Tab-separated table of C-alpha atoms and ligand atoms in Angstrom:
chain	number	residue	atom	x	y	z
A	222	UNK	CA	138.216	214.057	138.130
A	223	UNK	CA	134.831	212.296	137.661
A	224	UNK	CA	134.184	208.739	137.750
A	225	UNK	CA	133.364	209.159	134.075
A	226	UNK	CA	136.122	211.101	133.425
A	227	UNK	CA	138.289	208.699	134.907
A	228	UNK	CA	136.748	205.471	133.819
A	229	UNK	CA	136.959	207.378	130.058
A	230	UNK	CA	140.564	208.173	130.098
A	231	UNK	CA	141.265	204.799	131.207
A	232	UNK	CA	139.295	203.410	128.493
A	233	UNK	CA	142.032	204.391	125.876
A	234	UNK	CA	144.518	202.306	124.867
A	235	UNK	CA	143.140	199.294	126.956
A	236	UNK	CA	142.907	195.890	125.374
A	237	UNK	CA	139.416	194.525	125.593
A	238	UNK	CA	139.860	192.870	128.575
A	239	UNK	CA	140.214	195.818	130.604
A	240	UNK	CA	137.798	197.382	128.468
A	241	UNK	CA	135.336	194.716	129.496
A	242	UNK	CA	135.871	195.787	133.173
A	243	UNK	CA	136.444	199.289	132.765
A	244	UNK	CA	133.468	200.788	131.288
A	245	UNK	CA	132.948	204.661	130.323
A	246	UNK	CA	129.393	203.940	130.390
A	247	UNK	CA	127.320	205.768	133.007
A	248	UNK	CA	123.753	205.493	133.181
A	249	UNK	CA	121.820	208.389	133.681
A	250	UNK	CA	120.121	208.699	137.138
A	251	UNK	CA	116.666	209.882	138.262
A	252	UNK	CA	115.273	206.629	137.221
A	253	UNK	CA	111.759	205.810	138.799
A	254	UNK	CA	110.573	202.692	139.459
A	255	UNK	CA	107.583	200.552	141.726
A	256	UNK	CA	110.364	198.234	143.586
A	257	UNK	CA	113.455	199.338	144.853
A	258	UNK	CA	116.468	198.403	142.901
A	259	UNK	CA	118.384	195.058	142.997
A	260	UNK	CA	121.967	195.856	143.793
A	261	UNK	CA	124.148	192.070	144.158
A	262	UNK	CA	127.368	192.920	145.504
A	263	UNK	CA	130.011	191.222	147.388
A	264	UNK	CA	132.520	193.930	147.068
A	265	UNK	CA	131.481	198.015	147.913
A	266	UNK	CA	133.868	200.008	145.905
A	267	UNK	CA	135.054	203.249	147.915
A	268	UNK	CA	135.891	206.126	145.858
A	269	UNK	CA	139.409	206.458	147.678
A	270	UNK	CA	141.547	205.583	150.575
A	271	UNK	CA	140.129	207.909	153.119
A	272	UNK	CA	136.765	207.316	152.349
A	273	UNK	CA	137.837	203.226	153.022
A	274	UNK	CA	139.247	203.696	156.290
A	275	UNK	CA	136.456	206.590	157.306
A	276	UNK	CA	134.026	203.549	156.634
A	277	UNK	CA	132.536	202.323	159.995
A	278	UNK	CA	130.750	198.729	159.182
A	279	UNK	CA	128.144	199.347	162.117
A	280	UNK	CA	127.017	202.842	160.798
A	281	UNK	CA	123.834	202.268	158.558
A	282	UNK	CA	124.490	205.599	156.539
A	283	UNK	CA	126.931	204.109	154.322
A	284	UNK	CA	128.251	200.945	152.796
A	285	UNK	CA	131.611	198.169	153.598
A	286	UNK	CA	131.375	195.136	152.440
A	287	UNK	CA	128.109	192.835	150.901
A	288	UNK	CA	127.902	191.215	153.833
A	289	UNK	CA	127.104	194.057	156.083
A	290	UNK	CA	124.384	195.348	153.888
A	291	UNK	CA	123.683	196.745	150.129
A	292	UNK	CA	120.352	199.036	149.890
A	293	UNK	CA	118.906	196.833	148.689
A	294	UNK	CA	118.632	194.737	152.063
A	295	UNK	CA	118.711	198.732	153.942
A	296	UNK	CA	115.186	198.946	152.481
A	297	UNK	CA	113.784	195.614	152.984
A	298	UNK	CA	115.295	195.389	156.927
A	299	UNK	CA	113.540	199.117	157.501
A	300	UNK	CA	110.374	198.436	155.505
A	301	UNK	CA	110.118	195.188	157.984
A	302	UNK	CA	110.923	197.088	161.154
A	303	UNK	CA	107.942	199.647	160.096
A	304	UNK	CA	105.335	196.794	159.473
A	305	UNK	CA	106.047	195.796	163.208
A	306	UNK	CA	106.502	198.668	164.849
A	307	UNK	CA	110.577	198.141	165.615
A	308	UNK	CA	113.399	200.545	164.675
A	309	UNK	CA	115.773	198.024	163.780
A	310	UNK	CA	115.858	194.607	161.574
A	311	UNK	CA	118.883	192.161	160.544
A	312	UNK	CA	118.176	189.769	158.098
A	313	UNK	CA	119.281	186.213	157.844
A	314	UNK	CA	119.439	183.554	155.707
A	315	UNK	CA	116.716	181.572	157.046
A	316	UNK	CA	113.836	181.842	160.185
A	317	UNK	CA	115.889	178.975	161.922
A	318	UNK	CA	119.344	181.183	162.111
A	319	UNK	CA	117.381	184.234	162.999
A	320	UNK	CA	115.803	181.970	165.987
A	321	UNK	CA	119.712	180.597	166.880
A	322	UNK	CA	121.449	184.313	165.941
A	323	UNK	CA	119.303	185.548	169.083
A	324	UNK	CA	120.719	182.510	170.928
A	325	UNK	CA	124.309	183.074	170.200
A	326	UNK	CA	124.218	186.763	170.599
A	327	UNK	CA	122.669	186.482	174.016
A	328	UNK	CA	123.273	183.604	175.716
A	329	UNK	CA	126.984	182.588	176.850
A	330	UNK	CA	128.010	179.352	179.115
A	331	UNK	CA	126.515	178.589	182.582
A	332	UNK	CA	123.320	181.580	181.474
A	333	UNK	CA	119.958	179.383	181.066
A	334	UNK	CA	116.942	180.077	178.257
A	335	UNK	CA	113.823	179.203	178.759
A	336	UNK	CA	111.364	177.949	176.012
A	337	UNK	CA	107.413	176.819	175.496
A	338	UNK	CA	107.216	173.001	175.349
A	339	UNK	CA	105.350	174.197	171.563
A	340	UNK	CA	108.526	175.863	170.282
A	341	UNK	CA	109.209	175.675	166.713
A	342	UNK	CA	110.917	172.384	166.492
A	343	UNK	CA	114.788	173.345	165.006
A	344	UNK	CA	114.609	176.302	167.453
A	345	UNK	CA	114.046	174.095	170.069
A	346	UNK	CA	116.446	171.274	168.792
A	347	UNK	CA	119.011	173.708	168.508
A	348	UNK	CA	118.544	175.220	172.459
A	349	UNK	CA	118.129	171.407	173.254
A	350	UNK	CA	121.453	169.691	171.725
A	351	UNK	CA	124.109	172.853	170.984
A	352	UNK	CA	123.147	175.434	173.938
A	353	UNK	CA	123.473	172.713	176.148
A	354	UNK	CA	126.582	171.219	174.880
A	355	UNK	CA	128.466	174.575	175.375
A	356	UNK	CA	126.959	174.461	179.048
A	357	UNK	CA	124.117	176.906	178.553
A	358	UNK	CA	121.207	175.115	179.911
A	359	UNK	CA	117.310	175.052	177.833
A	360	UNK	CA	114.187	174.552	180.100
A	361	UNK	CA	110.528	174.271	178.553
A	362	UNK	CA	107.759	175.691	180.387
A	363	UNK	CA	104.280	174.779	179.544
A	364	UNK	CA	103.084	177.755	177.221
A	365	UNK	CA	99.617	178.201	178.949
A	366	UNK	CA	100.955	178.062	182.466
A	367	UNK	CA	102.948	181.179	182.990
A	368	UNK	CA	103.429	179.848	186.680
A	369	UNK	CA	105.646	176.738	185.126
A	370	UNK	CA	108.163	179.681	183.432
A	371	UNK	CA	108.209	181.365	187.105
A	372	UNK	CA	109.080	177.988	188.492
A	373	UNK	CA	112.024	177.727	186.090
A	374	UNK	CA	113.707	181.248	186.605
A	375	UNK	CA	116.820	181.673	188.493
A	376	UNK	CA	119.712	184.674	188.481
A	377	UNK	CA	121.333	182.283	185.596
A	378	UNK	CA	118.082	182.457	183.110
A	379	UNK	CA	119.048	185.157	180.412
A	380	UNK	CA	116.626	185.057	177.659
A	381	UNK	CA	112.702	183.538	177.936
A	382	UNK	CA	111.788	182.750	174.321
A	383	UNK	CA	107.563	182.774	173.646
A	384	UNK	CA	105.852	181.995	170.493
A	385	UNK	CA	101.791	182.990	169.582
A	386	UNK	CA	100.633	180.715	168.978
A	387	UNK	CA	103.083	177.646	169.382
A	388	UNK	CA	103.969	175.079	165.954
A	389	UNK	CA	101.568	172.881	165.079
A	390	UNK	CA	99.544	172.585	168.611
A	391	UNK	CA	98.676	176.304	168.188
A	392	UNK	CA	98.436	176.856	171.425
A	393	UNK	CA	97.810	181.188	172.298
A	394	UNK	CA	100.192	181.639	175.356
A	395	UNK	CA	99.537	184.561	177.905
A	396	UNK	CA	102.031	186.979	176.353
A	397	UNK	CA	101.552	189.868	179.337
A	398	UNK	CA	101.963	187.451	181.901
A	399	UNK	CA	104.963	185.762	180.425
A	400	UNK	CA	106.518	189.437	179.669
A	401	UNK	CA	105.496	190.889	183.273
A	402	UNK	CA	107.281	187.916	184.613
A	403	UNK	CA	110.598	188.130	182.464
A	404	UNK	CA	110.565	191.820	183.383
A	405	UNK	CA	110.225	190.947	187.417
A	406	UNK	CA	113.508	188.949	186.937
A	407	UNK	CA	115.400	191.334	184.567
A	408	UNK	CA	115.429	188.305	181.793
A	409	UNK	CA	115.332	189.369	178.213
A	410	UNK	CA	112.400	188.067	176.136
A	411	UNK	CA	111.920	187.186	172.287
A	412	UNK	CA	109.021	185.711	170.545
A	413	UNK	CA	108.985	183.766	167.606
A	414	UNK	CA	106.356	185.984	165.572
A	415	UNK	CA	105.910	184.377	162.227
A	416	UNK	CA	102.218	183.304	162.195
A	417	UNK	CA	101.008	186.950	162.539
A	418	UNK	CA	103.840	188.204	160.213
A	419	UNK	CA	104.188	191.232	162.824
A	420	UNK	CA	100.198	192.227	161.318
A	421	UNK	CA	98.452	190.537	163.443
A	422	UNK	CA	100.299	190.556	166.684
A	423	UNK	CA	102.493	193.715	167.883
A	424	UNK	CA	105.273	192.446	169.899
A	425	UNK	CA	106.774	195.976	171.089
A	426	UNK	CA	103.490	197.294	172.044
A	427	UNK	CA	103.352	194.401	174.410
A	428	UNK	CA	106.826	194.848	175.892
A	429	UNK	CA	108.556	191.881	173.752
A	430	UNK	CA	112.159	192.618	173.138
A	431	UNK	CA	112.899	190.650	170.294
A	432	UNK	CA	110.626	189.895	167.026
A	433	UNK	CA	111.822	187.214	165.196
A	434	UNK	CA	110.342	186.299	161.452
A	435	UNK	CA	110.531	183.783	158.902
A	436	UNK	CA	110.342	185.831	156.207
A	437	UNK	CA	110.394	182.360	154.019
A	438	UNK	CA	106.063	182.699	154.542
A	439	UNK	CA	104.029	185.282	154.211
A	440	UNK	CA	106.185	188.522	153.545
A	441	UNK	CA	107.745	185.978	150.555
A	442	UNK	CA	104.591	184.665	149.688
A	443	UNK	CA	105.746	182.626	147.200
A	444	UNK	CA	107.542	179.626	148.654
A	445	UNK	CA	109.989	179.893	146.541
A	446	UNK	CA	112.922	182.390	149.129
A	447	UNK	CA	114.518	181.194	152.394
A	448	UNK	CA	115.028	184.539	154.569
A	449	UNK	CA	114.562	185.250	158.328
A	450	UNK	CA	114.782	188.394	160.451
A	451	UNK	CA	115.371	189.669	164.142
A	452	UNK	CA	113.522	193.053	164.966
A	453	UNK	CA	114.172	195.038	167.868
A	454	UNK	CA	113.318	198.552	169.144
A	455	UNK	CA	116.500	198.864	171.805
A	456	UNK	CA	119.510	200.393	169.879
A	457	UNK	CA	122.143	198.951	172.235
A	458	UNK	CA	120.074	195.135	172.120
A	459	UNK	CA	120.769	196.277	168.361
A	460	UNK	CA	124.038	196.707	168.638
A	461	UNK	CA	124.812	193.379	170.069
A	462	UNK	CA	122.636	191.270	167.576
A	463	UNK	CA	124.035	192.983	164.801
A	464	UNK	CA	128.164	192.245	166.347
A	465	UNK	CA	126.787	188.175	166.596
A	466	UNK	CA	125.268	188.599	162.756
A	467	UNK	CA	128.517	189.843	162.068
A	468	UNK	CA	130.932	187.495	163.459
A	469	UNK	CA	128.806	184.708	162.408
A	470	UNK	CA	128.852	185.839	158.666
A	471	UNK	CA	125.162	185.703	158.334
A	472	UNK	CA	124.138	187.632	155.049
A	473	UNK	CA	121.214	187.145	152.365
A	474	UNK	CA	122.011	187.743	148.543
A	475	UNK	CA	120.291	191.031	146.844
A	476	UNK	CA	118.330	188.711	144.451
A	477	UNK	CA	116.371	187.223	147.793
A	478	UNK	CA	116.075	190.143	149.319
A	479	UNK	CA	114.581	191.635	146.501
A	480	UNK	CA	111.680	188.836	145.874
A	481	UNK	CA	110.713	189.386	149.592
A	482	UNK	CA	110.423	193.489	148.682
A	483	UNK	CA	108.282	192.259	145.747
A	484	UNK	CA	106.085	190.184	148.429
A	485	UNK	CA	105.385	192.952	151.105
A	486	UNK	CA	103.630	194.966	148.521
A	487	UNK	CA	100.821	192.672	148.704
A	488	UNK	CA	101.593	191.148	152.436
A	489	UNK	CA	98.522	192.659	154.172
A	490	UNK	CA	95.995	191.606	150.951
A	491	UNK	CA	97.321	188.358	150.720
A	492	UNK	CA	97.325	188.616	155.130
A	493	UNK	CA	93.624	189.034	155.612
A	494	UNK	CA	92.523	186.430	152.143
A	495	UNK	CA	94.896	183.566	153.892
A	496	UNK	CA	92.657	184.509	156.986
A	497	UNK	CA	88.903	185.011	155.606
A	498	UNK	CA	89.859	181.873	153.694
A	499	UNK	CA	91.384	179.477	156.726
A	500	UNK	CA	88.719	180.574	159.387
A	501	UNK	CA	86.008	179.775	157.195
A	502	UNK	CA	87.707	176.333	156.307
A	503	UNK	CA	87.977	175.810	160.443
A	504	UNK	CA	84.258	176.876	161.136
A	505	UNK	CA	83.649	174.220	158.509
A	506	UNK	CA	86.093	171.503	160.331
A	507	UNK	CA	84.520	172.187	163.529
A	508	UNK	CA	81.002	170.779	162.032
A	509	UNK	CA	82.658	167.205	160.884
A	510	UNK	CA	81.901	163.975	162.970
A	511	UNK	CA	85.255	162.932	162.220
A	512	UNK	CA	86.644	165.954	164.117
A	513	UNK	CA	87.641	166.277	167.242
A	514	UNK	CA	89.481	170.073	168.122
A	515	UNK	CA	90.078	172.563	165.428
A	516	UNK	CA	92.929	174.129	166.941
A	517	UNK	CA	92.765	177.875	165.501
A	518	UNK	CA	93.498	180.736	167.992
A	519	UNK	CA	90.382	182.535	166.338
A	520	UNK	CA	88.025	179.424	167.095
A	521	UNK	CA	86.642	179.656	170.770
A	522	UNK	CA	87.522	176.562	172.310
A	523	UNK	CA	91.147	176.421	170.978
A	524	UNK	CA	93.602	176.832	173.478
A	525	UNK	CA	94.769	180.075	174.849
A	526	UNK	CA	91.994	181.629	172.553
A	527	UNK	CA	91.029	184.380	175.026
A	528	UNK	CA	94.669	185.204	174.578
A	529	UNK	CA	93.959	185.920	170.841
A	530	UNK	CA	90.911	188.031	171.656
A	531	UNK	CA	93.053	190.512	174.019
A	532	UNK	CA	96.135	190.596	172.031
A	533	UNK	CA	95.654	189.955	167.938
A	534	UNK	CA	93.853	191.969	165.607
A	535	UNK	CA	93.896	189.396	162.873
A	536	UNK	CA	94.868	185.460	162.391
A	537	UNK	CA	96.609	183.805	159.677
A	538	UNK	CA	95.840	181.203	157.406
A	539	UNK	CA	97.664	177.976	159.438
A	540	UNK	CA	96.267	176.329	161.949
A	541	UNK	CA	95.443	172.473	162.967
A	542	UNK	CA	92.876	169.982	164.145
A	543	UNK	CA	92.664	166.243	165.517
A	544	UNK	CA	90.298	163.557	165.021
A	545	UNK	CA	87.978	161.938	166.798
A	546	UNK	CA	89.559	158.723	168.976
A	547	UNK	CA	88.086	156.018	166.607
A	548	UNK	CA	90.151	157.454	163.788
A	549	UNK	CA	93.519	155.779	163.199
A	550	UNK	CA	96.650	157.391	161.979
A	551	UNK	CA	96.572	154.960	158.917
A	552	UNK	CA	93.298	156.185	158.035
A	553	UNK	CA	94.440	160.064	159.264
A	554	UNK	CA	97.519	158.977	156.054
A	555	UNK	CA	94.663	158.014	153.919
A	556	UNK	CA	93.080	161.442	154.115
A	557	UNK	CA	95.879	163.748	153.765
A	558	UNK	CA	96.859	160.951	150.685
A	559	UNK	CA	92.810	161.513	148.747
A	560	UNK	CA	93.427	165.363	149.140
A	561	UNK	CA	93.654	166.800	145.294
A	562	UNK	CA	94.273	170.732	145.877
A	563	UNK	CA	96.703	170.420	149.039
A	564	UNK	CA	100.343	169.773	148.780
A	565	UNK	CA	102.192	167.868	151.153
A	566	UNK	CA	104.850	169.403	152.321
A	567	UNK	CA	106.547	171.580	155.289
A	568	UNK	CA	106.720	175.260	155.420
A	569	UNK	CA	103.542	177.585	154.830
A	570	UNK	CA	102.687	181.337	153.526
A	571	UNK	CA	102.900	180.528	150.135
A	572	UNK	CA	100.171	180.688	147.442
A	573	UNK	CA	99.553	177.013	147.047
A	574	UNK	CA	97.011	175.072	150.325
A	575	UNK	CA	99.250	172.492	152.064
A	576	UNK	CA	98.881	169.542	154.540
A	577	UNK	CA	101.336	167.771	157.178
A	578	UNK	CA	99.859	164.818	159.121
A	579	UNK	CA	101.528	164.478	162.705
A	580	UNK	CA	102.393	162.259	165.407
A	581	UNK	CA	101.849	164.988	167.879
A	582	UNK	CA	102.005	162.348	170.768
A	583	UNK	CA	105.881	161.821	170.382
A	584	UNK	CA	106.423	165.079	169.656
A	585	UNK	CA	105.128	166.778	172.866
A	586	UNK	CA	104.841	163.559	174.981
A	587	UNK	CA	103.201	163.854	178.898
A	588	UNK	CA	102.366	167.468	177.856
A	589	UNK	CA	99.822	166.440	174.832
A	590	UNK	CA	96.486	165.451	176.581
A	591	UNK	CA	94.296	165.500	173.533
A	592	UNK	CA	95.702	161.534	172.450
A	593	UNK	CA	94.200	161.908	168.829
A	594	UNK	CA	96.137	161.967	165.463
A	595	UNK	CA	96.943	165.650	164.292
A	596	UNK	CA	96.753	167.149	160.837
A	597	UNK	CA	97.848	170.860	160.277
A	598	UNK	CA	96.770	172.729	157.462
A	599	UNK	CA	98.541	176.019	155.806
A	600	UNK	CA	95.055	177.655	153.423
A	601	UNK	CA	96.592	179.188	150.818
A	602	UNK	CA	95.246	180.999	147.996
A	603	UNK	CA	92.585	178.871	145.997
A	604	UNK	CA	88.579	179.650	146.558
A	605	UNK	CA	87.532	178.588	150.431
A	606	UNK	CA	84.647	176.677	148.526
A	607	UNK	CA	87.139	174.242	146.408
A	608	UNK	CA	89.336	173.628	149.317
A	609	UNK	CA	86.199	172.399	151.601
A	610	UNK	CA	85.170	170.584	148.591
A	611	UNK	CA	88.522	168.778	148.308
A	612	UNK	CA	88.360	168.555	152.342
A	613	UNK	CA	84.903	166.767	152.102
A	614	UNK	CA	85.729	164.472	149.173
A	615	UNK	CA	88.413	163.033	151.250
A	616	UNK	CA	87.027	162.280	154.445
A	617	UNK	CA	84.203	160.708	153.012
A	618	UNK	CA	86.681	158.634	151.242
A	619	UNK	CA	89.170	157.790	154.003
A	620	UNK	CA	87.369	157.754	157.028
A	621	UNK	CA	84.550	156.406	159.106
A	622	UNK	CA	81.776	158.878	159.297
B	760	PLP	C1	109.102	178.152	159.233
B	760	PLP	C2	109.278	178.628	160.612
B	760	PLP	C3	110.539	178.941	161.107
B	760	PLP	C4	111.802	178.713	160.304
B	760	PLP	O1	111.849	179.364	159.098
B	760	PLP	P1	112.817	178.810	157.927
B	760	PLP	O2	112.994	179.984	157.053
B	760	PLP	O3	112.098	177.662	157.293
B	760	PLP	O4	114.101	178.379	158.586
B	760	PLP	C5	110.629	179.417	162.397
B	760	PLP	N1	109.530	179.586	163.160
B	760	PLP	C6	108.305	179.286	162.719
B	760	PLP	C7	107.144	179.499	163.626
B	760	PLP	C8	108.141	178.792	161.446
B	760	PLP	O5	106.916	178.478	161.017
């Protein structure tokens, strides 16, 4: 007997609020549409017993439970591993719990991690306060001095995390050198990939374990979803990422999953606009009195930028600069206040231009030379022209020229 047939037969007889739950209705298939379909499910019906217990969670040909996938998130976790170049991708709710998911899944107590002294700031919080607590120890190596990661290593160091560039200080680190050394010492490696959204950087080509993503800014694009996902080539590394994602529960609803689909349609368009836009903003930057460093990977006298040269094809629309040492931070506030067409506010990708002073100082201590206030910008969409404009208005406004 059909499903129809079935759902049919039980139809008769039934008071309406079986009815309501039992419908004979079938829609027909061969439907065709642009996006993939939304399909929200906690529970994955089986169509009997045997087919239940025949049901292996780990197999990716089939479906168990909501948590363990729908195909809806199938789609999006393979259309991500194509864009980089990996065979597998789990998704997770956020960037930050794809960053401690690699963390938990490799690390265990008395094995050491190493990370870049510019690691993303809750990644590095996270290796800092909970890794240590359950006696796994977190070291940070200056990002453009491999030879400070060599001087860390020992037999306990497991994992060697990188990021290209680094938050906020945007430092490019020397990704072969840091891999070739990992590799020497048998220590996994995993880099923190979001600023090239795997376009403008190729992790796997370069040896790199472990892509992670916050898919929350530029394969949303809308800064509106919270996602994050860890890519990998290795099926076994695979295999143990995916038992950690398990145990921990980590899942994303269809509905997210599906407004990140929407945004990889355009994700290389919107990719090289965010980066035409943002380089021609930092050219501009670079020409101010009132400007110190524009710190953009594609700029030549940003740090690690002959890093970019050998190992990016592209560069994305974030990036940062200080001011010159007879600007205050009061007057750096002022600035970011008189700016009209950027938003204040953390995270980046989205359509909308936004702008985060910092006191970069306390943040990286000893290892910040530069001693000037810090403001990093995220270009989004609007005409380069308007945002200069805006840029212009305001430093003539708020500070000494
Ligand atoms: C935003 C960001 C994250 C975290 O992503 P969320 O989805 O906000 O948790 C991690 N790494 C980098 C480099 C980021 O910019």
């Amino acid at each position: 007997m059909s499903d129809s047939e079935h759902d049919a037969r039980l139809e008769q007889n039934l008071a309406l609020a079986t009815r309501l739950q039992h419908s004979a209705y079938q829609a027909p298939g061969g439907f065709g549409a642009v996006q993939p379909p939304t399909w929200r499910a906690s529970t994955v019906l089986f169509a009997d017993v045997a087919a239940m217990r025949a049901r292996d969670w780990r197999r990716k040909d089939g479906y168990t439970y909501g948590l363990h996938g729908t195909p809806t998130t199938f789609t999006l976790e393979q259309r991500l591993a194509d864009i980089e170049g990996a065979r597998h991708a789990v998704l997770c709710p956020s960037g930050l719990s794809a960053i401690t998911l690699v963390d938990l899944a490799l690390l265990a107590q008395g094995d050491a991690v190493l990370l870049p002294s510019n690691a993303y700031g809750p990644g590095a919080e996270f290796a800092q306060r909970s890794l240590r607590a359950w006696g796994i120890e977190a070291q940070a190596y200056d990002p453009l001095d491999p030879d400070s990661a060599a001087r860390l290593i020992t037999p306990r160091t497991r994992l060697l995390w990188l990021e290209a560039p680094g938050s906020v200080s945007m430092e490019m680190p020397d990704l072969r050198a840091l891999v070739a050394l990992a590799r020497a010492h048998g220590v996994r490696t995993a880099i923190d990939n979001t600023w090239s959204a795997g376009i403008a950087l190729r992790p796997f080509d370069l040896g790199i374990d472990i892509s992670v993503q916050a898919l929350t800014k530029y394969q949303s694009g809308g800064a509106d979803v919270l996602m994050g996902a860890v890519l990998c080539r290795d099926d076994a590394l695979h295999e143990t990422l995916n038992l950690a994602h398990m145990r921990l529960g980590l899942g994303v609803a269809g509905d997210d999953a599906a407004l990140v689909l929407r945004g990889l349609s355009s994700l290389a368009l919107r990719y090289a606009a965010h980066d035409a836009s943002a380089r021609r903003i930092a050219q501009w930057l670079a020409q101010q009195p009132q400007v110190r460093r524009v710190l953009h990977p594609a700029l030549p006298d940003s740090p690690g930028h002959a890093h970019w040269l050998r190992d990016c094809s592209a560069a994305a629309g974030l990036f940062s600069f200080t001011f010159v040492p007879r600007v205050t931070p009061e007057q750096v506030d002022a600035f970011v206040d008189a700016l009209r067409l950027f938003g204040i506010g953390y995270s980046w990708g989205g359509p909308r231009s936004l702008v985060v002073p910092y006191a970069i100082d306390a943040m990286r201590g000893a290892a910040w030379r530069d001693g000037s206030p810090l403001v990093r910008l995220a270009i989004g969409l609007e005409g380069a022209d308007d945002l200069i404009a805006d840029l212009r208005r305001a430093m003539g406004g708020a500070l000494p020229a």
